[in-house]
Short mmCIF file of C-alpha atoms in Angstrom, two decimals:
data_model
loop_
_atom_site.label_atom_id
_atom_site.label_comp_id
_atom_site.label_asym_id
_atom_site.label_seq_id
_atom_site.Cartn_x
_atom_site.Cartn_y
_atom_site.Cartn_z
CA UNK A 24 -12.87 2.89 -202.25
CA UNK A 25 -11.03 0.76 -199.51
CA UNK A 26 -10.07 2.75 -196.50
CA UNK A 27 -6.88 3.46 -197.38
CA UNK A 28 -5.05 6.04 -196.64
CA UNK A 29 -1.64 7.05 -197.25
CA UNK A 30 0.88 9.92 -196.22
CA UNK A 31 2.54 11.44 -197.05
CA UNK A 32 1.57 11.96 -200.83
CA UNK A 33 4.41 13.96 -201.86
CA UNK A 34 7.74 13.75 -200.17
CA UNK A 35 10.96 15.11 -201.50
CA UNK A 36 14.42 14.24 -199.12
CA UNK A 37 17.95 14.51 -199.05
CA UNK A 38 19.89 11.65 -200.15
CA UNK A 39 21.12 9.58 -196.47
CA UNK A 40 18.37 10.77 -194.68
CA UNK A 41 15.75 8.36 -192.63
CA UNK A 42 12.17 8.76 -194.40
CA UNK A 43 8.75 6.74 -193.38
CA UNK A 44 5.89 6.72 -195.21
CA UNK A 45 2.73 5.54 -193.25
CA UNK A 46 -0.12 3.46 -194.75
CA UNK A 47 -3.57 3.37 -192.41
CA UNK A 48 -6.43 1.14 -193.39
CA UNK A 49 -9.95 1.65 -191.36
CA UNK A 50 -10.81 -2.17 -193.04
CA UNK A 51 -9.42 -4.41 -190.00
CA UNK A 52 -7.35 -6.46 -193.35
CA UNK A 53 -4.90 -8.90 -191.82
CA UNK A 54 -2.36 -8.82 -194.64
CA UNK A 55 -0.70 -5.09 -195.91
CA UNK A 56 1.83 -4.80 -198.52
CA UNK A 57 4.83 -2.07 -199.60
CA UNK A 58 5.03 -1.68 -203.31
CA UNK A 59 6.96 0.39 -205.32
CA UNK A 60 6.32 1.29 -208.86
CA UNK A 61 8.88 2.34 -211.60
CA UNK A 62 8.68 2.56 -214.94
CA UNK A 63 9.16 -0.29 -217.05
CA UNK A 64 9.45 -2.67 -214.31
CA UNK A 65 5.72 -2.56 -212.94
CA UNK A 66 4.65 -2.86 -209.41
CA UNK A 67 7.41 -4.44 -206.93
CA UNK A 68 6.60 -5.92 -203.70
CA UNK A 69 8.84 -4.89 -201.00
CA UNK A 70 7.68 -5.89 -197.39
CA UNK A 71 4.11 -7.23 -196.04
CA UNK A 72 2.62 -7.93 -193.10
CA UNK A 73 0.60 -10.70 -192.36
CA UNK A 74 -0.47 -9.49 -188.81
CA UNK A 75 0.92 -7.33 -185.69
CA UNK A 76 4.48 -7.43 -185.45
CA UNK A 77 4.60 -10.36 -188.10
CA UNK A 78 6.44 -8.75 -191.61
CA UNK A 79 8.59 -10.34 -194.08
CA UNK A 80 10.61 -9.21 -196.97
CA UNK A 81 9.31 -9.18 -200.39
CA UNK A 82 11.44 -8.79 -203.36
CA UNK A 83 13.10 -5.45 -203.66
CA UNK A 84 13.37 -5.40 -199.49
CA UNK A 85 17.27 -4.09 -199.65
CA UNK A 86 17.14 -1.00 -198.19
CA UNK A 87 13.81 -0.86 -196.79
CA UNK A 88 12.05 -1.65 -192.88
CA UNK A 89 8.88 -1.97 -191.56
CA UNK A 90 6.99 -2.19 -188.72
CA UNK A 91 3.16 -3.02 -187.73
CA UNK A 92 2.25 -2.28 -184.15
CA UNK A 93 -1.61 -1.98 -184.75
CA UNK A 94 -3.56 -3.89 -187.44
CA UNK A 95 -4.58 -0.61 -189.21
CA UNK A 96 -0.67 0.76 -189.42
CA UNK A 97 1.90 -0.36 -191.52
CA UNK A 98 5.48 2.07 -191.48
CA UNK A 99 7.66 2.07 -194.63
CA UNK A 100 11.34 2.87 -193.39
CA UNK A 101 13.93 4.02 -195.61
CA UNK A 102 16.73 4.26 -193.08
CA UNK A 103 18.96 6.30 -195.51
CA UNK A 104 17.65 7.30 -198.46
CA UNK A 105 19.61 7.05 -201.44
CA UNK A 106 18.67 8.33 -205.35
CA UNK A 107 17.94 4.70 -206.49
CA UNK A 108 14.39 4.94 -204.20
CA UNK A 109 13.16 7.56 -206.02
CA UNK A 110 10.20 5.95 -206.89
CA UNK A 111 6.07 6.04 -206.29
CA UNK A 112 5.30 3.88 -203.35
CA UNK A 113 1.87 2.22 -203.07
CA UNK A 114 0.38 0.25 -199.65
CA UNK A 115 -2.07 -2.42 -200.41
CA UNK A 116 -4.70 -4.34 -198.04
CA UNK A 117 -6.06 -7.75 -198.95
CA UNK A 118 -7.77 -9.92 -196.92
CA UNK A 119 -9.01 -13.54 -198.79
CA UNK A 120 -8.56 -12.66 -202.52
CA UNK A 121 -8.01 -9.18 -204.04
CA UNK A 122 -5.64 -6.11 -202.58
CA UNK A 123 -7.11 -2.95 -202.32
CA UNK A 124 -4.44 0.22 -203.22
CA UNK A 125 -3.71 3.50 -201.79
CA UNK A 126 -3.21 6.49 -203.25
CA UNK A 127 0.21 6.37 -203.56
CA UNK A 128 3.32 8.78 -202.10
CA UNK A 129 5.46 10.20 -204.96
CA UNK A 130 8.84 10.23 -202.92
CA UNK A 131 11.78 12.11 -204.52
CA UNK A 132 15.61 11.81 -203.05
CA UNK A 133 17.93 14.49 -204.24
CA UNK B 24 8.61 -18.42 -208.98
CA UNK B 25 5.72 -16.50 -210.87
CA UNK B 26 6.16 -14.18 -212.98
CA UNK B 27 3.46 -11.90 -215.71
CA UNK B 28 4.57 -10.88 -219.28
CA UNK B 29 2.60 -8.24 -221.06
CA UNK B 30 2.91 -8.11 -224.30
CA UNK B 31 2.97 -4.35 -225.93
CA UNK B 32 4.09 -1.68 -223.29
CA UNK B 33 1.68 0.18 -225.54
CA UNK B 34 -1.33 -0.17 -227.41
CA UNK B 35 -3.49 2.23 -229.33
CA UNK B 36 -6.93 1.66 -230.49
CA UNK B 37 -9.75 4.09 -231.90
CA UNK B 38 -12.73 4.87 -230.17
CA UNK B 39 -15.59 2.27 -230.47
CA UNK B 40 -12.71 -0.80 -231.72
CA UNK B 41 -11.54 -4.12 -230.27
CA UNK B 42 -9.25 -3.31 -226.84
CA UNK B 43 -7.07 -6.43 -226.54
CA UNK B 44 -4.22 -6.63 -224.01
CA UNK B 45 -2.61 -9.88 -223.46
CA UNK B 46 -0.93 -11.13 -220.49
CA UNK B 47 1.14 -14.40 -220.13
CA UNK B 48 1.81 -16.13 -216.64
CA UNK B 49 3.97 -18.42 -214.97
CA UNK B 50 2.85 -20.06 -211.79
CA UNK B 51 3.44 -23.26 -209.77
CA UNK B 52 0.61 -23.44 -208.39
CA UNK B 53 -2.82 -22.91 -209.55
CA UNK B 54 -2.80 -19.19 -209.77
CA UNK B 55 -4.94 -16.27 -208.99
CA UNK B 56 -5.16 -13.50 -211.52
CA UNK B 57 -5.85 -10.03 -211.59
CA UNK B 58 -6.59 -6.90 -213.90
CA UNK B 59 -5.68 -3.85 -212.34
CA UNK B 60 -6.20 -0.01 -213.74
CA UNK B 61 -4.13 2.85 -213.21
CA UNK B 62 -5.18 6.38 -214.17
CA UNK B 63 -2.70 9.48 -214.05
CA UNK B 64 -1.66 9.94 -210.36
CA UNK B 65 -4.16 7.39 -208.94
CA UNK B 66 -3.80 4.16 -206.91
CA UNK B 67 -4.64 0.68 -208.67
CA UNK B 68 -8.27 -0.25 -209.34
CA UNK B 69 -9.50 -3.66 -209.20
CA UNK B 70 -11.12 -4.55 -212.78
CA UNK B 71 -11.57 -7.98 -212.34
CA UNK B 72 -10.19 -11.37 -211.21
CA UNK B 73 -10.10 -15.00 -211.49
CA UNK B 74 -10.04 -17.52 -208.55
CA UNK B 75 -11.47 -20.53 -209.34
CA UNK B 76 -14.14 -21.49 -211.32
CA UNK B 77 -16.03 -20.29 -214.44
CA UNK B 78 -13.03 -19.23 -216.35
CA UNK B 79 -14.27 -15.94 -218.20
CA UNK B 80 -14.80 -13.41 -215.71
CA UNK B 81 -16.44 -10.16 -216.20
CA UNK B 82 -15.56 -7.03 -214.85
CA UNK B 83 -16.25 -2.80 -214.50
CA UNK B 84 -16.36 -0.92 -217.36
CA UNK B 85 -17.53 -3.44 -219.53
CA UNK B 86 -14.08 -5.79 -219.08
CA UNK B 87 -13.44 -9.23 -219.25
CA UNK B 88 -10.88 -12.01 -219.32
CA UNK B 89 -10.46 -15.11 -220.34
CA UNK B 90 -8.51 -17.77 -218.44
CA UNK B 91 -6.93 -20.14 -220.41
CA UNK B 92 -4.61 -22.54 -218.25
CA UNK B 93 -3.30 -24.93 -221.77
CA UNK B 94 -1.82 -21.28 -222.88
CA UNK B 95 -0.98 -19.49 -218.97
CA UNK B 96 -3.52 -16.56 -220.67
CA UNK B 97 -5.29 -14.56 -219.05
CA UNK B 98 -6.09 -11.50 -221.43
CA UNK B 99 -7.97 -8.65 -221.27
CA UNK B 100 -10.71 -7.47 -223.51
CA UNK B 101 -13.31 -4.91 -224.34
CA UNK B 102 -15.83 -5.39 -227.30
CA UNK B 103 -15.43 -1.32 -228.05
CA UNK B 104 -13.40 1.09 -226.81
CA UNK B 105 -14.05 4.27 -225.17
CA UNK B 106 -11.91 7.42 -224.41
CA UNK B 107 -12.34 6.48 -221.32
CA UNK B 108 -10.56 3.53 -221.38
CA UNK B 109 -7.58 5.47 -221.49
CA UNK B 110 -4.92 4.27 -218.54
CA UNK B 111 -2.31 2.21 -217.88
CA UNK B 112 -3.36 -1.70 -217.25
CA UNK B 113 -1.78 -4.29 -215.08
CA UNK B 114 -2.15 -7.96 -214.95
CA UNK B 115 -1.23 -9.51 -211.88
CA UNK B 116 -0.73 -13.41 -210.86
CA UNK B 117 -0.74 -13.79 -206.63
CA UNK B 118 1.09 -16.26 -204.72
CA UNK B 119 -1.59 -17.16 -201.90
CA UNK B 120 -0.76 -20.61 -201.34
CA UNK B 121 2.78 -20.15 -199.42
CA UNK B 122 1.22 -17.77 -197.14
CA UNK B 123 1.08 -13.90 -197.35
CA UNK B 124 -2.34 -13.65 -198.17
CA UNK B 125 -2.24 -11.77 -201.24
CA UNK B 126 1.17 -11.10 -202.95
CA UNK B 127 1.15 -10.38 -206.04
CA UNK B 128 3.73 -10.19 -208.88
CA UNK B 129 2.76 -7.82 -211.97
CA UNK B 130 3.60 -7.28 -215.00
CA UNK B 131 5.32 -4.31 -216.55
CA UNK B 132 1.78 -2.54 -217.75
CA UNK B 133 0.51 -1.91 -221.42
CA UNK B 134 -0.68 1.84 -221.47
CA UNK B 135 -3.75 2.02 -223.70
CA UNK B 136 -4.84 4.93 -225.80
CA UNK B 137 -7.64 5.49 -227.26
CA UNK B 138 -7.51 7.59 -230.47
CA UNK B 139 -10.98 9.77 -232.53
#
């Protein structure tokens, strides 16, 4: 397996509370992505990084932040959680052709 | 824009028969494609991919995929099933021309089972 590692895995919050979710690769990738996956609608890119400091939005960004101040770690920010991101959350890695997946984090918002 | 239809959110085949699960792209450019697997509470496993060149492409688990640009195909197959084989699959087209590296748009998934 890629070395990917996410945490948390399991995450349940408060609806308007801040949450980040941290993705750490040990694979020196240039490019990590934020994906979220919900039923019926697949996988769902939401922010990626294309180096340090360099991120742009993907296509369900609304809502979401991110920040990359080392190659290896890429923060997920929800800055105020709401029931609608209830979802499973999934950081990729890719460097020329295929991404590598983590594990996932399972993030509830009550 | 690209986008991935899967046909059949789900399909059920019995052990040792035909696994066929089709997957439809649109892409401006000439696309990169991608068969991922899911099992229950796991991450995304490569299966297989096509970049350029010989256009069926073999993959884990005894997989491969056809590309077929006159139809925008790229569909997955598996001369004989195994319980295994049971998970959720994704195909996946990525955009790696306008920069990004590797972003990919999926479709919605086609859970297989596979029956006695």
């Amino acid at each position: 397996d890629a070395g990917i590692t996410q945490s948390p895995r399991h995450k349940v919050t408060e609806t308007g509370t801040p949450v980040t979710l941290r993705c750490h690769q040990t694979e020196n990738h240039r490019y990590m992505y934020w994906y979220r996956q919900d039923p019926g609608h697949g996988l769902r890119l939401i922010h990626y990084s294309y180096g340090v400091k360099d991120t742009d939005k993907g296509e369900v960004s609304d809502g979401y932040s991110v920040s990359r101040s080392k190659t290896e770690d890429f923060l997920l920010t929800l800055e105020s959680a709401t029931s609608s991101q209830t979802s499973v959350y999934f950081c990729a890695i890719s460097g020329t052709t295929e991404a590598f997946f983590g594990q996932g984090t399972r993030l509830t918002v009550v | 824009a690209q986008s991935v239809t899967q046909l059949g959110s789900h399909v059920s085949v019995s052990e040792g028969a035909l696994v066929l699960l089709r997957c439809n792209y649109s892409s401006s450019v000439p696309p990169y494609l991608f068969w991922y697997v899911q099992y229950p509470n796991q991450g995304l496993q490569l299966l297989l991919k096509y970049t350029t060149g010989a256009t069926l492409v073999k993959g884990i688990n005894g997989f491969e995929a056809e590309f077929k640009k006159s139809e925008t195909s790229f569909h997955l197959t598996k001369p004989s099933a195994h319980m295994s084989d049971a998970a959720e699959y994704f195909c996946a087209v990525s955009d790696w021309v306008t920069g990004g590296g590797n972003k990919l748009t999926f479709g919605t998934g086609t859970q297989l089972k596979v029956e006695l």
